[in-house]
CSV table of C-alpha atoms in Angstrom, one decimal:
chain,number,residue,atom,x,y,z
A,1049,UNK,CA,100.2,63.3,97.4
A,1050,UNK,CA,98.7,66.5,99.1
A,1051,UNK,CA,96.8,69.5,98.2
A,1052,UNK,CA,100.3,71.7,99.3
A,1053,UNK,CA,102.4,70.0,97.1
A,1054,UNK,CA,102.2,71.4,93.8
A,1055,UNK,CA,101.3,74.7,95.7
A,1056,UNK,CA,104.3,74.6,97.8
A,1057,UNK,CA,106.3,73.7,94.6
A,1058,UNK,CA,104.8,76.7,92.4
A,1059,UNK,CA,105.6,79.4,95.9
A,1060,UNK,CA,108.6,77.7,95.8
A,1061,UNK,CA,110.1,78.5,92.2
A,1062,UNK,CA,108.0,81.2,91.5
A,1063,UNK,CA,111.7,83.3,92.4
A,1064,UNK,CA,114.1,81.2,90.0
A,1065,UNK,CA,110.7,81.5,87.5
A,1066,UNK,CA,111.0,85.6,88.2
A,1067,UNK,CA,115.3,86.1,87.6
A,1068,UNK,CA,114.6,83.9,85.0
A,1069,UNK,CA,112.5,86.2,83.1
A,1070,UNK,CA,114.7,89.2,84.0
A,1071,UNK,CA,117.6,87.0,82.3
A,1072,UNK,CA,116.0,86.5,78.6
A,1073,UNK,CA,114.8,89.1,78.8
A,1074,UNK,CA,117.7,91.7,80.1
A,1075,UNK,CA,115.5,93.6,81.8
A,1076,UNK,CA,116.6,94.6,85.8
A,1077,UNK,CA,114.7,98.1,86.0
A,1078,UNK,CA,113.3,98.9,89.2
A,1079,UNK,CA,110.0,96.7,88.5
A,1080,UNK,CA,111.8,94.5,87.7
A,1081,UNK,CA,114.0,93.6,91.2
A,1082,UNK,CA,110.5,95.2,93.1
A,1083,UNK,CA,108.1,92.4,92.0
A,1084,UNK,CA,111.0,89.2,92.2
A,1085,UNK,CA,111.1,90.8,96.0
A,1086,UNK,CA,108.3,90.5,96.5
A,1087,UNK,CA,106.1,87.9,94.7
A,1088,UNK,CA,109.7,85.8,95.7
A,1089,UNK,CA,110.0,86.2,99.2
A,1090,UNK,CA,106.1,85.2,99.1
A,1091,UNK,CA,107.0,82.1,97.5
A,1092,UNK,CA,109.5,81.7,100.4
A,1093,UNK,CA,107.8,83.2,103.9
A,1094,UNK,CA,104.5,80.8,102.6
A,1095,UNK,CA,107.5,77.4,102.9
A,1096,UNK,CA,108.7,78.9,106.1
A,1097,UNK,CA,104.8,79.0,107.4
A,1098,UNK,CA,104.1,75.2,105.9
A,1099,UNK,CA,106.7,74.5,108.2
A,1100,UNK,CA,106.5,76.5,111.8
A,1101,UNK,CA,102.0,76.2,111.0
A,1102,UNK,CA,100.7,74.9,108.5
A,1103,UNK,CA,97.2,75.1,107.0
A,1104,UNK,CA,95.4,71.8,108.1
A,1105,UNK,CA,93.5,71.8,104.9
A,1106,UNK,CA,96.7,71.1,102.5
A,1107,UNK,CA,97.1,68.2,104.1
A,1108,UNK,CA,94.6,66.2,102.4
A,1109,UNK,CA,95.9,63.5,100.2
A,1110,UNK,CA,94.6,64.0,96.3
A,1111,UNK,CA,95.1,61.9,93.1
A,1112,UNK,CA,98.0,63.1,90.8
A,1113,UNK,CA,97.0,64.0,88.5
A,1114,UNK,CA,94.6,66.8,90.2
A,1115,UNK,CA,98.0,67.7,91.9
A,1116,UNK,CA,99.5,68.7,88.0
A,1117,UNK,CA,96.2,70.6,87.4
A,1118,UNK,CA,96.8,72.7,90.2
A,1119,UNK,CA,99.8,73.3,89.2
A,1120,UNK,CA,98.8,74.5,85.8
A,1121,UNK,CA,96.6,76.6,87.4
A,1122,UNK,CA,98.4,78.7,90.0
A,1123,UNK,CA,101.2,78.8,87.2
A,1124,UNK,CA,98.8,81.8,86.0
A,1125,UNK,CA,100.5,84.2,88.9
A,1126,UNK,CA,103.2,83.5,86.3
A,1127,UNK,CA,101.2,85.5,83.7
A,1128,UNK,CA,101.4,88.8,85.6
A,1129,UNK,CA,106.0,89.3,86.3
A,1130,UNK,CA,105.9,88.7,82.2
A,1131,UNK,CA,103.9,91.1,81.1
A,1132,UNK,CA,106.2,93.5,83.8
A,1133,UNK,CA,109.8,91.7,82.8
A,1134,UNK,CA,108.9,90.9,78.7
A,1135,UNK,CA,106.5,94.5,78.3
A,1136,UNK,CA,109.4,96.5,80.0
A,1137,UNK,CA,107.2,98.2,81.1
A,1138,UNK,CA,108.9,101.0,84.5
A,1139,UNK,CA,106.4,101.3,87.4
A,1140,UNK,CA,106.6,105.3,88.5
A,1141,UNK,CA,107.6,105.6,92.0
A,1142,UNK,CA,104.1,106.3,93.8
A,1143,UNK,CA,102.8,103.1,92.0
A,1144,UNK,CA,106.0,101.2,93.7
A,1145,UNK,CA,106.0,102.6,96.7
A,1146,UNK,CA,101.6,101.6,97.1
A,1147,UNK,CA,102.0,97.9,95.4
A,1148,UNK,CA,105.4,97.6,98.7
A,1149,UNK,CA,102.5,98.6,101.3
A,1150,UNK,CA,100.1,97.2,100.0
A,1151,UNK,CA,102.2,93.9,99.6
A,1152,UNK,CA,103.1,95.0,103.1
A,1153,UNK,CA,99.9,94.6,104.5
A,1154,UNK,CA,98.2,91.4,103.1
A,1155,UNK,CA,101.5,89.2,104.2
A,1156,UNK,CA,101.3,90.4,107.8
A,1157,UNK,CA,97.1,90.2,107.7
A,1158,UNK,CA,97.6,86.6,106.3
A,1159,UNK,CA,100.7,85.2,107.6
A,1160,UNK,CA,99.6,87.2,111.0
A,1161,UNK,CA,95.9,85.7,110.9
A,1162,UNK,CA,96.8,82.0,109.8
A,1163,UNK,CA,99.7,81.7,112.9
A,1164,UNK,CA,96.3,82.7,115.2
A,1165,UNK,CA,94.3,80.4,113.7
A,1166,UNK,CA,96.8,77.2,113.9
A,1167,UNK,CA,97.9,77.9,117.7
A,1168,UNK,CA,94.7,78.8,118.8
A,1169,UNK,CA,93.2,75.4,117.4
A,1170,UNK,CA,95.9,73.7,118.5
A,1171,UNK,CA,95.1,74.4,121.7
A,1172,UNK,CA,90.6,75.4,122.4
A,1173,UNK,CA,88.4,74.2,119.3
A,1174,UNK,CA,85.6,76.0,118.9
A,1175,UNK,CA,84.8,80.5,117.1
A,1176,UNK,CA,87.8,81.9,115.9
A,1177,UNK,CA,85.9,85.8,116.6
A,1178,UNK,CA,88.6,87.7,118.2
A,1179,UNK,CA,91.9,89.4,117.3
A,1180,UNK,CA,92.2,89.6,113.6
A,1181,UNK,CA,88.8,87.1,113.2
A,1182,UNK,CA,86.6,89.7,115.2
A,1183,UNK,CA,84.9,92.2,112.8
A,1184,UNK,CA,86.2,89.6,109.4
A,1185,UNK,CA,85.9,86.0,109.0
A,1186,UNK,CA,88.7,85.3,106.6
A,1187,UNK,CA,91.3,88.1,107.1
A,1188,UNK,CA,94.1,85.2,105.6
A,1189,UNK,CA,92.5,85.6,102.2
A,1190,UNK,CA,92.1,89.5,102.8
A,1191,UNK,CA,95.4,90.0,103.2
A,1192,UNK,CA,96.4,87.1,100.0
A,1193,UNK,CA,93.8,89.1,97.5
A,1194,UNK,CA,96.5,92.6,98.6
A,1195,UNK,CA,99.1,90.4,98.3
A,1196,UNK,CA,98.3,89.7,94.3
A,1197,UNK,CA,96.7,92.4,93.4
A,1198,UNK,CA,99.9,94.6,94.4
A,1199,UNK,CA,101.9,92.6,92.3
A,1200,UNK,CA,98.8,93.6,89.6
A,1201,UNK,CA,99.2,96.9,90.4
A,1202,UNK,CA,103.4,96.7,89.0
A,1203,UNK,CA,102.0,95.1,86.0
A,1204,UNK,CA,99.3,97.9,84.6
A,1205,UNK,CA,97.9,95.5,82.8
A,1206,UNK,CA,94.6,94.0,82.8
A,1207,UNK,CA,94.9,90.1,82.7
A,1208,UNK,CA,96.8,90.1,86.1
A,1209,UNK,CA,93.7,91.9,87.0
A,1210,UNK,CA,91.4,89.5,85.2
A,1211,UNK,CA,93.1,86.2,86.8
A,1212,UNK,CA,93.1,87.5,90.7
A,1213,UNK,CA,89.2,88.0,90.2
A,1214,UNK,CA,89.4,84.7,88.9
A,1215,UNK,CA,90.6,83.4,91.8
A,1216,UNK,CA,88.6,85.1,94.1
A,1217,UNK,CA,85.1,83.6,92.1
A,1218,UNK,CA,86.6,80.4,91.6
A,1219,UNK,CA,88.4,79.2,94.4
A,1220,UNK,CA,88.2,82.0,97.4
A,1221,UNK,CA,84.9,83.0,97.8
A,1222,UNK,CA,84.0,79.0,97.2
A,1223,UNK,CA,86.0,78.2,99.6
A,1224,UNK,CA,84.6,81.3,102.9
A,1225,UNK,CA,81.0,79.8,101.8
A,1226,UNK,CA,82.2,76.4,103.0
A,1227,UNK,CA,84.5,77.3,105.8
A,1228,UNK,CA,81.0,79.2,107.0
A,1229,UNK,CA,78.6,76.1,106.2
A,1230,UNK,CA,81.3,74.5,108.7
A,1231,UNK,CA,81.1,76.9,111.3
A,1232,UNK,CA,76.9,77.5,110.7
A,1233,UNK,CA,77.4,74.0,113.7
A,1234,UNK,CA,77.8,76.1,116.3
A,1235,UNK,CA,75.4,78.0,117.9
A,1236,UNK,CA,77.0,81.3,118.2
A,1237,UNK,CA,77.6,81.5,114.7
A,1238,UNK,CA,74.6,83.5,113.9
A,1239,UNK,CA,75.7,86.4,116.2
A,1240,UNK,CA,79.5,86.2,115.2
A,1241,UNK,CA,78.0,86.0,110.9
A,1242,UNK,CA,75.9,89.5,111.9
A,1243,UNK,CA,78.7,91.8,113.4
A,1244,UNK,CA,81.8,90.5,110.9
A,1245,UNK,CA,82.5,90.1,107.4
A,1246,UNK,CA,82.8,87.7,105.1
A,1247,UNK,CA,86.3,89.3,103.6
A,1248,UNK,CA,86.1,92.8,104.0
A,1249,UNK,CA,85.8,93.8,108.3
A,1250,UNK,CA,83.0,94.7,109.1
A,1251,UNK,CA,83.7,97.9,110.7
A,1252,UNK,CA,80.2,98.3,112.6
A,1253,UNK,CA,78.6,95.9,115.2
A,1254,UNK,CA,74.6,95.2,115.3
A,1255,UNK,CA,73.1,97.9,117.1
A,1256,UNK,CA,71.9,94.6,119.9
A,1257,UNK,CA,75.1,94.3,120.3
A,1258,UNK,CA,75.9,97.4,120.9
A,1259,UNK,CA,73.2,97.1,123.9
A,1260,UNK,CA,74.4,93.9,125.3
A,1261,UNK,CA,77.9,95.4,125.8
A,1262,UNK,CA,76.4,98.9,127.6
A,1263,UNK,CA,74.2,96.8,129.7
A,1264,UNK,CA,77.2,94.5,130.6
């Protein structure tokens, strides 16, 4: 079993799970429909991405038990739709609009940066220091955070935010630090690290680089 198998299974099942919750609780309000649209579509887009530009780290082989544990861990992401749909909460329209906007931004950053990484490394190895990665070393993770933040916003409940925080602390940040450690083998990484953010874009570059650009 590869790491991607439980992940893809979870992503592909999300639409059916959310729709099933809507039927189970007879909740067909705007909040439920918007959530189904956003999270369900994200799952299908993830599967499409895996076919077109797969992430190399998800191709690793893992024991079956670990794959099952991975799937169960990812099931925590279904807490948000459960709370939203079972409670009958109807999010106000301004919040719905904000969540949709945040989700669109997150999907754009996540998938576009992953595509840049995949096709750049396919033809040229080394550091990627331009485009989506010019000011942020993990634009794809930033996009994913925004996606799940949008889902949590629709629930208007603290628990999905806590779950997202746990994923960031226990999975996202360790993976980003592991990536930094791997990239540190490149001599130009120190300068790149100084002028880019780990998760959020670094909008202002260092004075040394400004000076170098002016004298170039």
